[in-house]
Amino acid sequence: TIETIGMSFVRDEVHVPAGQPVTLRIVNRDGYAHAFDMDAFGIHLPLAARETVEITLTPEQAGSYTFYCGSPGHMAAGMDGVLVVDE
């Protein structure tokens, strides 16, 4: 689970295994919209105020992949994190 509170992701580093399906649960705790974006996996999800979304992916390659809020100004304010895919 990755939650948004203010201009940050509460959990800004998430470890998952390579080659296994993983479901990320994104929870917007704020009363205004955010987004969840991860370019490496083609993920660009709008998050309405107080919305929860789930996305399932199977990362094949080990490495570190940045996720961020694509709403204007949010990433610049520090709203980003990293998905670490472990071998």
Short mmCIF file of N, CA and C in Angstrom, two decimals:
data_model
loop_
_atom_site.label_atom_id
_atom_site.label_comp_id
_atom_site.label_asym_id
_atom_site.label_seq_id
_atom_site.Cartn_x
_atom_site.Cartn_y
_atom_site.Cartn_z
N THR A 1 0.85 -1.19 0.00
CA THR A 1 0.00 0.00 0.00
C THR A 1 0.89 1.24 0.00
N ILE A 2 0.56 2.18 -0.87
CA ILE A 2 1.27 3.46 -0.95
C ILE A 2 0.21 4.54 -0.73
N GLU A 3 0.39 5.35 0.30
CA GLU A 3 -0.57 6.39 0.63
C GLU A 3 -0.02 7.78 0.32
N THR A 4 -0.92 8.68 -0.06
CA THR A 4 -0.56 10.08 -0.21
C THR A 4 -1.11 10.84 0.99
N ILE A 5 -0.27 11.67 1.56
CA ILE A 5 -0.69 12.59 2.61
C ILE A 5 0.06 13.88 2.36
N GLY A 6 -0.68 14.95 2.12
CA GLY A 6 -0.03 16.21 1.77
C GLY A 6 0.68 16.05 0.44
N MET A 7 1.85 16.59 0.35
CA MET A 7 2.60 16.53 -0.90
C MET A 7 3.68 15.46 -0.83
N SER A 8 3.30 14.27 -0.31
CA SER A 8 4.28 13.18 -0.25
C SER A 8 3.59 11.83 -0.29
N PHE A 9 4.37 10.83 -0.66
CA PHE A 9 3.94 9.45 -0.53
C PHE A 9 4.48 8.99 0.82
N VAL A 10 3.61 8.44 1.66
CA VAL A 10 4.02 8.02 3.00
C VAL A 10 5.09 6.94 2.89
N ARG A 11 4.91 6.04 1.98
CA ARG A 11 5.89 4.97 1.76
C ARG A 11 6.55 5.27 0.41
N ASP A 12 7.77 5.82 0.47
CA ASP A 12 8.40 6.26 -0.77
C ASP A 12 9.45 5.29 -1.30
N GLU A 13 9.55 4.10 -0.67
CA GLU A 13 10.39 3.02 -1.20
C GLU A 13 9.66 1.71 -0.97
N VAL A 14 9.39 1.01 -2.07
CA VAL A 14 8.64 -0.24 -2.02
C VAL A 14 9.48 -1.31 -2.69
N HIS A 15 9.67 -2.45 -2.01
CA HIS A 15 10.43 -3.57 -2.57
C HIS A 15 9.47 -4.67 -3.01
N VAL A 16 9.69 -5.18 -4.22
CA VAL A 16 8.89 -6.27 -4.77
C VAL A 16 9.83 -7.27 -5.45
N PRO A 17 9.41 -8.52 -5.60
CA PRO A 17 10.26 -9.51 -6.27
C PRO A 17 10.11 -9.45 -7.79
N ALA A 18 11.18 -9.73 -8.49
CA ALA A 18 11.14 -9.80 -9.95
C ALA A 18 10.40 -11.06 -10.38
N GLY A 19 9.68 -10.96 -11.49
CA GLY A 19 9.03 -12.12 -12.08
C GLY A 19 7.77 -12.59 -11.39
N GLN A 20 7.28 -11.85 -10.40
CA GLN A 20 6.07 -12.22 -9.66
C GLN A 20 5.02 -11.13 -9.83
N PRO A 21 3.75 -11.50 -10.00
CA PRO A 21 2.71 -10.48 -10.04
C PRO A 21 2.63 -9.75 -8.70
N VAL A 22 2.50 -8.45 -8.76
CA VAL A 22 2.43 -7.60 -7.57
C VAL A 22 1.24 -6.65 -7.73
N THR A 23 0.45 -6.52 -6.69
CA THR A 23 -0.65 -5.56 -6.71
C THR A 23 -0.29 -4.39 -5.82
N LEU A 24 -0.23 -3.22 -6.42
CA LEU A 24 0.01 -1.99 -5.66
C LEU A 24 -1.33 -1.34 -5.36
N ARG A 25 -1.53 -1.00 -4.11
CA ARG A 25 -2.76 -0.31 -3.68
C ARG A 25 -2.37 1.12 -3.38
N ILE A 26 -2.92 2.06 -4.14
CA ILE A 26 -2.60 3.47 -4.00
C ILE A 26 -3.79 4.16 -3.34
N VAL A 27 -3.55 4.80 -2.19
CA VAL A 27 -4.61 5.43 -1.41
C VAL A 27 -4.35 6.93 -1.31
N ASN A 28 -5.27 7.72 -1.84
CA ASN A 28 -5.18 9.17 -1.72
C ASN A 28 -5.95 9.59 -0.48
N ARG A 29 -5.25 9.96 0.57
CA ARG A 29 -5.88 10.37 1.83
C ARG A 29 -6.31 11.84 1.83
N ASP A 30 -5.90 12.56 0.78
CA ASP A 30 -6.15 14.00 0.74
C ASP A 30 -7.51 14.35 0.14
N GLY A 31 -7.94 15.55 0.41
CA GLY A 31 -9.20 16.07 -0.11
C GLY A 31 -9.04 16.74 -1.46
N TYR A 32 -7.95 16.47 -2.14
CA TYR A 32 -7.71 17.00 -3.49
C TYR A 32 -7.02 15.93 -4.32
N ALA A 33 -7.03 16.11 -5.62
CA ALA A 33 -6.54 15.10 -6.56
C ALA A 33 -5.01 14.99 -6.57
N HIS A 34 -4.57 13.79 -6.85
CA HIS A 34 -3.16 13.48 -7.09
C HIS A 34 -3.12 12.59 -8.34
N ALA A 35 -1.97 12.01 -8.59
CA ALA A 35 -1.82 11.01 -9.66
C ALA A 35 -0.75 10.03 -9.20
N PHE A 36 -0.73 8.87 -9.84
CA PHE A 36 0.33 7.90 -9.61
C PHE A 36 0.90 7.55 -10.97
N ASP A 37 2.16 7.90 -11.17
CA ASP A 37 2.81 7.71 -12.46
C ASP A 37 4.10 6.92 -12.28
N MET A 38 4.31 5.96 -13.17
CA MET A 38 5.56 5.20 -13.20
C MET A 38 5.85 4.95 -14.69
N ASP A 39 6.69 5.81 -15.25
CA ASP A 39 6.95 5.79 -16.69
C ASP A 39 7.48 4.45 -17.18
N ALA A 40 8.34 3.81 -16.41
CA ALA A 40 8.97 2.55 -16.82
C ALA A 40 7.96 1.45 -17.12
N PHE A 41 6.78 1.54 -16.51
CA PHE A 41 5.74 0.54 -16.70
C PHE A 41 4.52 1.10 -17.42
N GLY A 42 4.63 2.33 -17.92
CA GLY A 42 3.51 2.94 -18.64
C GLY A 42 2.29 3.19 -17.78
N ILE A 43 2.51 3.45 -16.50
CA ILE A 43 1.40 3.68 -15.57
C ILE A 43 1.20 5.18 -15.38
N HIS A 44 -0.02 5.64 -15.63
CA HIS A 44 -0.39 7.04 -15.44
C HIS A 44 -1.84 7.07 -14.96
N LEU A 45 -2.02 7.03 -13.64
CA LEU A 45 -3.35 6.94 -13.06
C LEU A 45 -3.73 8.23 -12.34
N PRO A 46 -4.86 8.83 -12.69
CA PRO A 46 -5.35 9.95 -11.88
C PRO A 46 -5.94 9.40 -10.59
N LEU A 47 -5.78 10.17 -9.51
CA LEU A 47 -6.34 9.79 -8.22
C LEU A 47 -7.23 10.93 -7.72
N ALA A 48 -8.51 10.71 -7.74
CA ALA A 48 -9.44 11.72 -7.22
C ALA A 48 -9.26 11.83 -5.71
N ALA A 49 -9.80 12.89 -5.15
CA ALA A 49 -9.74 13.07 -3.70
C ALA A 49 -10.29 11.84 -2.99
N ARG A 50 -9.55 11.34 -2.02
CA ARG A 50 -9.93 10.20 -1.18
C ARG A 50 -10.19 8.90 -1.96
N GLU A 51 -9.62 8.79 -3.14
CA GLU A 51 -9.80 7.59 -3.96
C GLU A 51 -8.72 6.55 -3.67
N THR A 52 -9.08 5.28 -3.82
CA THR A 52 -8.14 4.17 -3.73
C THR A 52 -8.20 3.41 -5.05
N VAL A 53 -7.03 3.12 -5.60
CA VAL A 53 -6.95 2.31 -6.83
C VAL A 53 -5.95 1.19 -6.61
N GLU A 54 -6.13 0.13 -7.35
CA GLU A 54 -5.18 -0.98 -7.32
C GLU A 54 -4.72 -1.26 -8.74
N ILE A 55 -3.44 -1.59 -8.88
CA ILE A 55 -2.87 -1.94 -10.17
C ILE A 55 -1.98 -3.15 -9.97
N THR A 56 -2.09 -4.10 -10.89
CA THR A 56 -1.26 -5.30 -10.82
C THR A 56 -0.27 -5.27 -11.97
N LEU A 57 0.97 -5.56 -11.65
CA LEU A 57 2.01 -5.61 -12.66
C LEU A 57 2.97 -6.74 -12.32
N THR A 58 3.73 -7.17 -13.32
CA THR A 58 4.74 -8.21 -13.12
C THR A 58 6.07 -7.66 -13.60
N PRO A 59 6.85 -7.06 -12.70
CA PRO A 59 8.15 -6.51 -13.11
C PRO A 59 9.14 -7.65 -13.37
N GLU A 60 9.67 -7.71 -14.57
CA GLU A 60 10.57 -8.79 -14.96
C GLU A 60 12.03 -8.50 -14.64
N GLN A 61 12.43 -7.23 -14.73
CA GLN A 61 13.84 -6.85 -14.57
C GLN A 61 14.09 -6.25 -13.20
N ALA A 62 15.12 -6.76 -12.50
CA ALA A 62 15.53 -6.15 -11.24
C ALA A 62 16.02 -4.73 -11.50
N GLY A 63 15.82 -3.87 -10.54
CA GLY A 63 16.28 -2.49 -10.67
C GLY A 63 15.43 -1.56 -9.83
N SER A 64 15.69 -0.27 -9.98
CA SER A 64 14.95 0.77 -9.26
C SER A 64 14.17 1.61 -10.26
N TYR A 65 12.90 1.80 -9.99
CA TYR A 65 12.01 2.50 -10.91
C TYR A 65 11.29 3.61 -10.15
N THR A 66 11.39 4.81 -10.64
CA THR A 66 10.79 5.97 -9.99
C THR A 66 9.28 6.00 -10.20
N PHE A 67 8.54 6.29 -9.12
CA PHE A 67 7.13 6.64 -9.26
C PHE A 67 6.96 8.05 -8.71
N TYR A 68 5.92 8.74 -9.18
CA TYR A 68 5.74 10.14 -8.81
C TYR A 68 4.29 10.56 -9.01
N CYS A 69 3.97 11.73 -8.51
CA CYS A 69 2.67 12.33 -8.75
C CYS A 69 2.82 13.29 -9.92
N GLY A 70 2.10 13.01 -11.00
CA GLY A 70 2.19 13.83 -12.21
C GLY A 70 1.34 15.09 -12.18
N SER A 71 0.64 15.35 -11.09
CA SER A 71 -0.12 16.60 -11.00
C SER A 71 0.86 17.77 -11.00
N PRO A 72 0.53 18.86 -11.70
CA PRO A 72 1.46 19.99 -11.81
C PRO A 72 2.02 20.45 -10.46
N GLY A 73 3.34 20.47 -10.36
CA GLY A 73 4.03 20.96 -9.18
C GLY A 73 4.23 19.95 -8.07
N HIS A 74 3.55 18.82 -8.11
CA HIS A 74 3.62 17.87 -7.00
C HIS A 74 4.97 17.15 -6.93
N MET A 75 5.49 16.71 -8.07
CA MET A 75 6.80 16.05 -8.04
C MET A 75 7.88 17.03 -7.60
N ALA A 76 7.80 18.25 -8.07
CA ALA A 76 8.78 19.28 -7.69
C ALA A 76 8.73 19.55 -6.19
N ALA A 77 7.58 19.32 -5.58
CA ALA A 77 7.42 19.52 -4.13
C ALA A 77 7.90 18.30 -3.34
N GLY A 78 8.40 17.27 -4.04
CA GLY A 78 8.95 16.11 -3.36
C GLY A 78 8.06 14.88 -3.38
N MET A 79 7.06 14.88 -4.23
CA MET A 79 6.12 13.76 -4.26
C MET A 79 6.59 12.71 -5.26
N ASP A 80 7.58 11.92 -4.83
CA ASP A 80 8.10 10.84 -5.66
C ASP A 80 8.64 9.74 -4.75
N GLY A 81 8.94 8.61 -5.36
CA GLY A 81 9.46 7.48 -4.62
C GLY A 81 10.08 6.49 -5.59
N VAL A 82 10.43 5.32 -5.06
CA VAL A 82 11.08 4.32 -5.91
C VAL A 82 10.51 2.93 -5.63
N LEU A 83 10.24 2.22 -6.72
CA LEU A 83 9.88 0.81 -6.66
C LEU A 83 11.15 0.03 -6.91
N VAL A 84 11.58 -0.74 -5.93
CA VAL A 84 12.80 -1.53 -6.05
C VAL A 84 12.39 -2.96 -6.36
N VAL A 85 12.82 -3.44 -7.53
CA VAL A 85 12.53 -4.81 -7.94
C VAL A 85 13.76 -5.65 -7.62
N ASP A 86 13.59 -6.58 -6.68
CA ASP A 86 14.69 -7.43 -6.23
C ASP A 86 14.71 -8.73 -7.03
N GLU A 87 15.92 -9.24 -7.25
CA GLU A 87 16.05 -10.52 -7.96
C GLU A 87 15.57 -11.66 -7.11
#
